[in-house]
Tab-separated table of C-alpha atoms and ligand atoms in Angstrom:
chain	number	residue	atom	x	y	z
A	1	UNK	CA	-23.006	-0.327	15.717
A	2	UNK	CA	-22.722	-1.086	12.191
A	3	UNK	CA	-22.659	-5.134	12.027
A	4	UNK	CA	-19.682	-4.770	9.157
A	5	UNK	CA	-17.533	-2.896	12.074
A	6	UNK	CA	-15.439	-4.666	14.104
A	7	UNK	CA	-15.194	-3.253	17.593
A	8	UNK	CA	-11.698	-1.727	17.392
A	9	UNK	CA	-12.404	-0.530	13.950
A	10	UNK	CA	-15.401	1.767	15.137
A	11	UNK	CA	-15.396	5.429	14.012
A	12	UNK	CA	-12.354	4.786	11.898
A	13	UNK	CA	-11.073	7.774	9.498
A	14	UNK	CA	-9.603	6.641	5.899
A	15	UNK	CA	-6.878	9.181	7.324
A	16	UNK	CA	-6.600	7.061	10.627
A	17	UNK	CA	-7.142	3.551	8.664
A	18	UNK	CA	-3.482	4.092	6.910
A	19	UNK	CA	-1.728	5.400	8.969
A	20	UNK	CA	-2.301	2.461	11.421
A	21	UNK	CA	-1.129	0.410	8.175
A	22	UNK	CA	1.624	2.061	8.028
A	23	UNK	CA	2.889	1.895	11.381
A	24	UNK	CA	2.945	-1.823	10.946
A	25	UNK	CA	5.842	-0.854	8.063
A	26	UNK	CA	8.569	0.624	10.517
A	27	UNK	CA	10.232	1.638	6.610
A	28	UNK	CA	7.129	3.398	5.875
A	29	UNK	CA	7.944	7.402	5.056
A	30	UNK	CA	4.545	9.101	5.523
A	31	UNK	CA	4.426	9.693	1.466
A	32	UNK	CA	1.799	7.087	1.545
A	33	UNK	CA	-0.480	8.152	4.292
A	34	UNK	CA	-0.188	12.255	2.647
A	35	UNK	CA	-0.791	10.724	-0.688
A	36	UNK	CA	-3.970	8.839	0.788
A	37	UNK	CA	-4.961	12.018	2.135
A	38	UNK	CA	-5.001	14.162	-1.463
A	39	UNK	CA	-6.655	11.639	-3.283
A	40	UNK	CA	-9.310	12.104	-0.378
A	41	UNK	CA	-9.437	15.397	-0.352
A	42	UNK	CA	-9.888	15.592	-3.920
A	43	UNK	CA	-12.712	12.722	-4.244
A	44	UNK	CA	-14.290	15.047	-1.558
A	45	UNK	CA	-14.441	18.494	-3.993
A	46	UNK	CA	-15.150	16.338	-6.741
A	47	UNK	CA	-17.935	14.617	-5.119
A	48	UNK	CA	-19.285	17.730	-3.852
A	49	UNK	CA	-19.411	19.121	-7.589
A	50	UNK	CA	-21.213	16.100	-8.571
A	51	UNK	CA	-23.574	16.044	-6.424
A	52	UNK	CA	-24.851	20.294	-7.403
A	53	UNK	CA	-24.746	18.519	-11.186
A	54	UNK	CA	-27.979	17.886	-11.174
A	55	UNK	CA	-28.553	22.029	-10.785
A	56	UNK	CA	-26.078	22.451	-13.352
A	57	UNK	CA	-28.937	23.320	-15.814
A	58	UNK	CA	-29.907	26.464	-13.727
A	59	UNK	CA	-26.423	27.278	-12.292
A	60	UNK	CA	-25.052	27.003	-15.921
A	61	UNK	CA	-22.246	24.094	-14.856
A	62	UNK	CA	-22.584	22.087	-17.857
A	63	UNK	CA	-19.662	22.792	-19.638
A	64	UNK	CA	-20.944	25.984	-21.757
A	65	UNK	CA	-21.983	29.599	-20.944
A	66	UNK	CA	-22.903	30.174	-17.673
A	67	UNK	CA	-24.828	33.206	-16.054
A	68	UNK	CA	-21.649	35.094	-15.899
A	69	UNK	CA	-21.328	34.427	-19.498
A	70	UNK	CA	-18.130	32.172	-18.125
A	71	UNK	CA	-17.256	28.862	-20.073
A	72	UNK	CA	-17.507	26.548	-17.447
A	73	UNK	CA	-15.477	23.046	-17.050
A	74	UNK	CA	-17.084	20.036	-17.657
A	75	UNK	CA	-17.376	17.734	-14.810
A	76	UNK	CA	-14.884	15.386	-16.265
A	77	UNK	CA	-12.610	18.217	-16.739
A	78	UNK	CA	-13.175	19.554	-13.181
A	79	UNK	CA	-12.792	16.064	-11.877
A	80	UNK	CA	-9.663	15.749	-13.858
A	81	UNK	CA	-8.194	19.433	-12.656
A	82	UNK	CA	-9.299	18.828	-9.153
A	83	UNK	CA	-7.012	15.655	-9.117
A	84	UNK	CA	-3.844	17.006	-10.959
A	85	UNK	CA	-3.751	20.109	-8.445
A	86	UNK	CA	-4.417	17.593	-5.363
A	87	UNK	CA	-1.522	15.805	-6.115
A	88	UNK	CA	1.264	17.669	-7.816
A	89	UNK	CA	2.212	19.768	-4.589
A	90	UNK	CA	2.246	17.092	-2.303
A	91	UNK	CA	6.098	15.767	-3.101
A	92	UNK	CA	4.818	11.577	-3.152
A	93	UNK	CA	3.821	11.997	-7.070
A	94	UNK	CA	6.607	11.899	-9.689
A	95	UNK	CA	4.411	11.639	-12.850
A	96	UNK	CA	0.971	11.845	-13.378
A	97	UNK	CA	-1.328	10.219	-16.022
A	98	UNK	CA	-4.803	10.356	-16.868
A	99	UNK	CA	-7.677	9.502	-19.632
A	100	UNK	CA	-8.505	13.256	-20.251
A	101	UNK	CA	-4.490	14.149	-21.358
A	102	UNK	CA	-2.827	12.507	-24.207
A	103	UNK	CA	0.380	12.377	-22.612
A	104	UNK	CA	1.853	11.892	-18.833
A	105	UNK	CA	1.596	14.691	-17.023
A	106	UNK	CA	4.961	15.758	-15.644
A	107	UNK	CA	4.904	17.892	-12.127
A	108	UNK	CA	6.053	21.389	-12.588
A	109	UNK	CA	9.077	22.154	-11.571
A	110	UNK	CA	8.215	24.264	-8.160
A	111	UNK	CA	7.191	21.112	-6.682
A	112	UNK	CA	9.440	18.415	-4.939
A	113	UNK	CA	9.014	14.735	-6.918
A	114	UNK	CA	8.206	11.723	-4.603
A	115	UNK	CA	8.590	8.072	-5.543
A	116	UNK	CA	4.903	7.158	-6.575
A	117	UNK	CA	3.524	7.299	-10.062
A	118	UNK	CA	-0.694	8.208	-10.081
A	119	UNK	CA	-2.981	7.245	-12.712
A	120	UNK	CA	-6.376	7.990	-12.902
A	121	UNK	CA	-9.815	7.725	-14.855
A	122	UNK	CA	-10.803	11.238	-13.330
A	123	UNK	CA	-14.702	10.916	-13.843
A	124	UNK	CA	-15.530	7.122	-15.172
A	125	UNK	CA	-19.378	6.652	-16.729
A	126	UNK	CA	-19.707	10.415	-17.086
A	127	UNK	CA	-22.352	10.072	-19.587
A	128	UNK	CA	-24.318	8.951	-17.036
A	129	UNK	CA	-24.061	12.538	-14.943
A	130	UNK	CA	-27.522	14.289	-16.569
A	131	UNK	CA	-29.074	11.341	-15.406
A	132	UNK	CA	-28.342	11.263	-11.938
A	133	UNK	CA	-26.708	7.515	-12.783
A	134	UNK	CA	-22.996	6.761	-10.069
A	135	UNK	CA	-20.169	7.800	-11.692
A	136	UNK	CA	-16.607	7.509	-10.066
A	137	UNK	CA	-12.928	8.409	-10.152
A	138	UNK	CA	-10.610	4.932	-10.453
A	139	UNK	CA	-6.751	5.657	-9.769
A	140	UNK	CA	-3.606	2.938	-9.791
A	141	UNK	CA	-0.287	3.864	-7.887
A	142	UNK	CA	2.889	2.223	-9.037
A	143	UNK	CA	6.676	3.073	-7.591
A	144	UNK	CA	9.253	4.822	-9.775
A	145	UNK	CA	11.465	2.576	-11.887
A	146	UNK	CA	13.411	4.804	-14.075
A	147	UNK	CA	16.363	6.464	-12.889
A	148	UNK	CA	17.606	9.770	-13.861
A	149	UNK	CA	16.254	13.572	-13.136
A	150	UNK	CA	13.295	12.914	-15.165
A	151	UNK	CA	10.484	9.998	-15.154
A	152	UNK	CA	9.474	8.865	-18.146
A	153	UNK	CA	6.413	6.992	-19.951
A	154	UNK	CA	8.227	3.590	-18.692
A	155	UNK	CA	7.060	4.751	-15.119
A	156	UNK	CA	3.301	4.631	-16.766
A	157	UNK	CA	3.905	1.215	-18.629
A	158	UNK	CA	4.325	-1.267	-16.005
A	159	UNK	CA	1.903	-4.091	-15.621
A	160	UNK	CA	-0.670	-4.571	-12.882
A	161	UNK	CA	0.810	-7.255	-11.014
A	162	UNK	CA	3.091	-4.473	-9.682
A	163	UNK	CA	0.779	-1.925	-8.642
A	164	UNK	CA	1.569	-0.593	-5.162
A	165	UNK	CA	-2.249	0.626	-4.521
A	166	UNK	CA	-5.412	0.794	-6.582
A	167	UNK	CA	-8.691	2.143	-5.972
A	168	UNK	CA	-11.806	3.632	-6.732
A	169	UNK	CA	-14.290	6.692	-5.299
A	170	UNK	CA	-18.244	5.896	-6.092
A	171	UNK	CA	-20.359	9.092	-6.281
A	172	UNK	CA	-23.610	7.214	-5.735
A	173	UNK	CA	-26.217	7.212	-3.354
A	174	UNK	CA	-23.151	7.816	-0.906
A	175	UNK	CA	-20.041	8.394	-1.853
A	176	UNK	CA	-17.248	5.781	-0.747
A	177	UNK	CA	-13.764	5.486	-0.990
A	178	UNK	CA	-12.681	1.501	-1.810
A	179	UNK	CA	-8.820	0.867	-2.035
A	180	UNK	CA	-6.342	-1.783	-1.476
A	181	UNK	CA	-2.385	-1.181	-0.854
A	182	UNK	CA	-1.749	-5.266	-1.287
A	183	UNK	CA	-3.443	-6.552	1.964
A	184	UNK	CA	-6.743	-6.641	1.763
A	185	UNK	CA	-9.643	-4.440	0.461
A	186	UNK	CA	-11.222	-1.821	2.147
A	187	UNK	CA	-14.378	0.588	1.895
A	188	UNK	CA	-15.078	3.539	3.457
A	189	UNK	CA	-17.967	6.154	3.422
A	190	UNK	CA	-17.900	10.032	3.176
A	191	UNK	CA	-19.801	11.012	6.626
A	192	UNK	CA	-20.419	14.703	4.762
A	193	UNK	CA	-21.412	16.671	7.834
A	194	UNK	CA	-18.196	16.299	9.221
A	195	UNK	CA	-16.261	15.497	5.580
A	196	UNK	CA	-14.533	12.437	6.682
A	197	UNK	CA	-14.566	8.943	5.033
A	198	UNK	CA	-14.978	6.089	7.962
A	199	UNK	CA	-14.513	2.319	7.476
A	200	UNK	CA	-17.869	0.674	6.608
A	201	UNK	CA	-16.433	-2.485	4.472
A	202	UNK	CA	-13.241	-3.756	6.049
A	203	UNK	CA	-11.629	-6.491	4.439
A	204	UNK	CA	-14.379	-7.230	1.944
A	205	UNK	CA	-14.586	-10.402	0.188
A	206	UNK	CA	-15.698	-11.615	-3.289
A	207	UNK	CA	-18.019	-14.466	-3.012
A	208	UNK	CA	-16.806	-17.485	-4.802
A	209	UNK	CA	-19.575	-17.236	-7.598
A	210	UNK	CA	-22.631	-15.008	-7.904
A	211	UNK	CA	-25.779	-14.463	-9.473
A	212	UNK	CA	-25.809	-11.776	-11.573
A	213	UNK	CA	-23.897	-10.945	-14.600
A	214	UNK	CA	-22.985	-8.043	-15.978
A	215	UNK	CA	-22.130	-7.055	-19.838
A	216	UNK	CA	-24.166	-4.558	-22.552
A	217	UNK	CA	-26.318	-7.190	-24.149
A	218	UNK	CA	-26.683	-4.606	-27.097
A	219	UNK	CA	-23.179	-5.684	-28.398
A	220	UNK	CA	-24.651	-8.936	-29.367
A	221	UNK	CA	-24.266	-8.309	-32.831
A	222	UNK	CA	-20.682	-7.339	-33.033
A	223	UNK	CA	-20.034	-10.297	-30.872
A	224	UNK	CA	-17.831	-13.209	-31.854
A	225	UNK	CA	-19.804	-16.735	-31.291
A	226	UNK	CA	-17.977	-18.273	-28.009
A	227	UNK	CA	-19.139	-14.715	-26.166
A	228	UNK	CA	-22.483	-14.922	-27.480
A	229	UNK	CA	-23.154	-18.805	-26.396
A	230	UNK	CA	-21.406	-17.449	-22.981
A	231	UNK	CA	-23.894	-14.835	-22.226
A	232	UNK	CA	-26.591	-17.479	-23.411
A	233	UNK	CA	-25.500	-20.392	-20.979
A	234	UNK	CA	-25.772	-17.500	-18.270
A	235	UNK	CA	-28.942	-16.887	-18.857
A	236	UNK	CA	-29.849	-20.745	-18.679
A	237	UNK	CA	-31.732	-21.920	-16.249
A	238	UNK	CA	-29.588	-23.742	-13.407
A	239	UNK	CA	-29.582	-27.484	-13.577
A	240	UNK	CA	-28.976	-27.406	-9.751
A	241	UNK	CA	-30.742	-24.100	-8.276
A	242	UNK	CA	-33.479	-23.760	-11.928
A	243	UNK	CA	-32.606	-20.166	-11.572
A	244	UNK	CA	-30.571	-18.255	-14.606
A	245	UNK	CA	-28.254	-15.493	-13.462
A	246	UNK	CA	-29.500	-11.656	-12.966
A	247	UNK	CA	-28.665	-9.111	-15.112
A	248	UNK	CA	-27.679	-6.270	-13.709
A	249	UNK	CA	-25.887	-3.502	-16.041
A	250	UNK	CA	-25.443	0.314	-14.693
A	251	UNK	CA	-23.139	1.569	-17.730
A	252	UNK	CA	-20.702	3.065	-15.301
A	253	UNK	CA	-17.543	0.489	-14.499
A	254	UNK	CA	-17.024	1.927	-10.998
A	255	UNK	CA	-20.948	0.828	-10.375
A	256	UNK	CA	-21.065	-2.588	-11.585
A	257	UNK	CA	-17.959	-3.148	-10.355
A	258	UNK	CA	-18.874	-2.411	-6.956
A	259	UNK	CA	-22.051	-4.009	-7.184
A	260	UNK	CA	-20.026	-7.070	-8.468
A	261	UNK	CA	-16.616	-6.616	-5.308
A	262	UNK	CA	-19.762	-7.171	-2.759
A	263	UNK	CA	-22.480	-9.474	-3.786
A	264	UNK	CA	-20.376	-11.715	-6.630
A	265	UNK	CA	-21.035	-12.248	-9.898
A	266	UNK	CA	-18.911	-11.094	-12.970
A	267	UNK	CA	-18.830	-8.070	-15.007
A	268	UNK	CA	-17.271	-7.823	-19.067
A	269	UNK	CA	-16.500	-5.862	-21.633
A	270	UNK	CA	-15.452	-8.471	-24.006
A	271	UNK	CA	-13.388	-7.902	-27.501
A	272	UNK	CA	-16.112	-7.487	-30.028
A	273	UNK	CA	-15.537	-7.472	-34.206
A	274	UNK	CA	-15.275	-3.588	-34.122
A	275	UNK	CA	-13.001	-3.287	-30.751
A	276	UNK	CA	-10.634	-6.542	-30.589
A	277	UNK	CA	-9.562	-4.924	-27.732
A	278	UNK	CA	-12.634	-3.755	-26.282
A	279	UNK	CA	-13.619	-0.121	-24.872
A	280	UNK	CA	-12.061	-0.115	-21.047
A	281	UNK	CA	-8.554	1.248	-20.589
A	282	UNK	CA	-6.336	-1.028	-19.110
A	283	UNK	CA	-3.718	1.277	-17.034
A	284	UNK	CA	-6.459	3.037	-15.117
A	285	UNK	CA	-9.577	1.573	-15.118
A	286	UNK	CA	-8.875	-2.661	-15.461
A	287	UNK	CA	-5.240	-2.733	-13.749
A	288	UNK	CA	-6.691	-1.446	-10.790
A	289	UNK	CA	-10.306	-2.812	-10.379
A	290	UNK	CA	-8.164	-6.197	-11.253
A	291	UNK	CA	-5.782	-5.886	-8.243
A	292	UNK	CA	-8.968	-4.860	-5.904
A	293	UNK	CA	-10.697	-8.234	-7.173
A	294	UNK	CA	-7.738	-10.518	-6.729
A	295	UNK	CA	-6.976	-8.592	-3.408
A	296	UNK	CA	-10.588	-9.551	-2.878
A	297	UNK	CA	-10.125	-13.445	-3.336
A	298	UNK	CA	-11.844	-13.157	-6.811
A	299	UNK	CA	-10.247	-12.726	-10.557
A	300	UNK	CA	-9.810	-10.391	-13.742
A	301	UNK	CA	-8.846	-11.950	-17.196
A	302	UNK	CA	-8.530	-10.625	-20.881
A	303	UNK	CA	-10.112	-13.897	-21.815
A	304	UNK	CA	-7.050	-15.561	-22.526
A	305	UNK	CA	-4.252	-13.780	-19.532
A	306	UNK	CA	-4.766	-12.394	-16.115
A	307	UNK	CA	-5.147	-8.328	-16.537
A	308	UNK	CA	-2.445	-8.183	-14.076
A	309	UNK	CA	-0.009	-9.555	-16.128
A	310	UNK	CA	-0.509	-7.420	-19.548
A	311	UNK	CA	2.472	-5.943	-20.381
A	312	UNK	CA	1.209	-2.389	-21.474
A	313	UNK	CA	2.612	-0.832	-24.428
A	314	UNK	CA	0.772	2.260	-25.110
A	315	UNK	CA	-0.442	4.572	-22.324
A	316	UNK	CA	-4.452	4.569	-23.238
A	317	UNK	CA	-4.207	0.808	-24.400
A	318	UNK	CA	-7.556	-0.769	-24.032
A	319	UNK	CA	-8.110	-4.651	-23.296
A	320	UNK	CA	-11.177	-7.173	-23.112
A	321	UNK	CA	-12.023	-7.202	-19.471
A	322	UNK	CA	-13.824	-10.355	-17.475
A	323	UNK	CA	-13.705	-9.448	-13.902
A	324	UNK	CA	-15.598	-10.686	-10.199
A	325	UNK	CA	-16.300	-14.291	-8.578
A	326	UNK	CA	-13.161	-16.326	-9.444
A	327	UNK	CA	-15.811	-19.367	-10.330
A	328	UNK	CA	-17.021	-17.102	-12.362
A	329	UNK	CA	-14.751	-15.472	-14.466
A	330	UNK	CA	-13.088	-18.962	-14.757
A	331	UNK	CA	-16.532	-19.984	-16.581
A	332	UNK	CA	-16.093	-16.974	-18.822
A	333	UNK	CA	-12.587	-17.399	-19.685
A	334	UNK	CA	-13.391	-21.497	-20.360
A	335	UNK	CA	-15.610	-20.230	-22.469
A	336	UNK	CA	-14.915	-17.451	-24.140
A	337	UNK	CA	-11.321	-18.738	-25.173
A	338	UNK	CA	-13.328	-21.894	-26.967
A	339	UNK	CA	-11.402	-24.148	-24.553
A	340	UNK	CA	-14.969	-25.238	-22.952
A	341	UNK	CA	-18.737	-24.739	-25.300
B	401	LIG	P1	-21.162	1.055	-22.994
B	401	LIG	C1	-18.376	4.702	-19.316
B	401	LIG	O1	-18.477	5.454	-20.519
B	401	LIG	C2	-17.445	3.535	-19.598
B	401	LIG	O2	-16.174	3.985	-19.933
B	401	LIG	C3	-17.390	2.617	-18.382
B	401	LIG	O3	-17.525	3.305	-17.188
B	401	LIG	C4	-18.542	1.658	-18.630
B	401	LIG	O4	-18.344	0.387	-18.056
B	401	LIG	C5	-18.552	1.564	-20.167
B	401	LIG	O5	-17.966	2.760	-20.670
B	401	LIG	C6	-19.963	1.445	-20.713
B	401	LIG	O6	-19.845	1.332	-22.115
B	401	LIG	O7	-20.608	0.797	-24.379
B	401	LIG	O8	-21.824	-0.180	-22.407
B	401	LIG	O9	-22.003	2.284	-22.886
């Protein structure tokens, strides 16, 4: 038996895994097991697509004509389709938003609204598809807050600290399905013979501090100084251990990420003198990969406030993100901020 499975959690289904959870909430509805089970489903097509993309030269998937003389989807557009018609006509989504639409995506009006609100980075590090690189889908569930017939963009604009669930499929050598719904984080893998996900990493844990670090050194020029002489002291030999931290960068968030939630370490996308608020999106890529980290015992910081408590203002706001081993990220964010050289 796998050494990461306890006894009583052998052969566990994602499908099983929550619904065990939510017998434990007498108050619990059901919405939150069915919505579990749609954004399974649809990490399942998506990662199915994915994994033909690398015959998407000769079966004409890449997003132009195809043999039928068809204008295919993108992946990212599949990914992003595929997700939308998942979860509209389940009744547990009011409002939908993702990084491929401008605006929140409302669900028509054949379909029963629920209480949750879903956002999602359909297909995060996508550029990274015609070379066979992991790519992933990150979503972030909140509850409802405005009242009235219709949601509204205040249902999107809530800060991560009140994020009911947050997670992340990797397409990647396998393709797993990581969430947390506030106790705990756990990982499961897509068995695709029989197309169920079963618990490989329960509980999982972020080391205290790691060895490897994880940021695109070819920013350096754009940097401001404190982020430079970070990255530097990194890559300084230990006084204790003589042994600098690994880099380690993949270009895909869900990868280093998930490199970074099991072995430790810290991953950034800091500000930089072109992007004062960096590149990552903070509603659906560093809200949730923030509550997974803290879930997991480690941290997530803007450099100067925990992710989790940015107020967002504008849908597809982006922030700096510092994000792993709480020892860490608290060395980055010393740093960083200038309160420690
Ligand atoms: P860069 C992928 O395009 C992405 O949005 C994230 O998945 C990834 O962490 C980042 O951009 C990589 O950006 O500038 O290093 O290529």
């Amino acid at each position: 038996m796998d050494p990461t499975q306890k006894p009583e959690h052998h052969g566990w289904t994602l499908e099983r895994f929550v619904l065990e959870r939510q017998r434990e909430f007498p108050s619990a509805t059901g919405e939150f097991t069915q919505l579990f089970q749609q954004l399974a489903l649809a990490g399942k097509i998506v990662a199915s697509r994915v994994s033909q993309a690398g015959l998407a030269g000769l079966l004409g998937h890449t997003g132009k004509m195809n043999v039928q003389g068809e204008t295919v989807q993108k992946l990212d557009e599949f990914a992003n389709q595929t997700l939308i018609h998942c979860l509209e006509a389940g009744g547990q989504v009011c409002l939908m938003a993702s990084e491929e639409v401008d605006d929140p995506i409302p669900i028509p009006t054949r379909f029963p609204k629920g209480r949750y609100v879903l956002m999602f980075d359909p297909l995060d590090g996508s550029t990274n598809i015609d070379v066979n690189i992991s790519i992933g889908t990150i979503f972030s569930v909140h509850g409802r807050v405005s009242e009235g017939a219709e949601p509204s963009l205040a249902d999107c604009l809530q800060p991560g600290r009140t994020q009911i669930a947050a997670g992340y499929l990797v397409y990647g050598p396998s393709c797993m399905f990581v969430f947390t719904a506030g106790d705990g984080v756990h990982g499961f893998t897509l068995d695709p013979s029989v197309g169920e996900f079963f618990l490989s990493h329960p509980d999982i844990q972020l080391p205290a501090r790691g060895k490897t670090y994880s940021v695109n050194e070819g920013n350096e020029a754009v940097w401001e100084q404190p982020v430079r002489d970070w990255v530097r002291w990194l890559k300084t030999p230990d006084k204790t251990t003589g042994k600098p931290y690994g880099g380690r960068y993949v270009g895909t968030l869900v990868a280093d990420f998930h490199r970074t939630l099991l072995k430790g370490g810290v991953f950034a996308y800091p500000a930089d003198k072109k992007n004062q608020n960096g590149k990552l999106r903070l509603l659906y890529e560093a809200a949730p990969m923030a509550m997974l980290a803290e879930q997991a015992g480690g941290a997530a910081s803007t450099g100067t406030q925990a992710i989790l408590d940015v107020v967002p203002q504008h849908l597809h706001q982006r922030v700096p993100l510092y994000i792993g081993s709480k020892e860490d990220v608290a060395d980055a964010v010393a740093r960083v901020s200038g309160s420690k050289s």
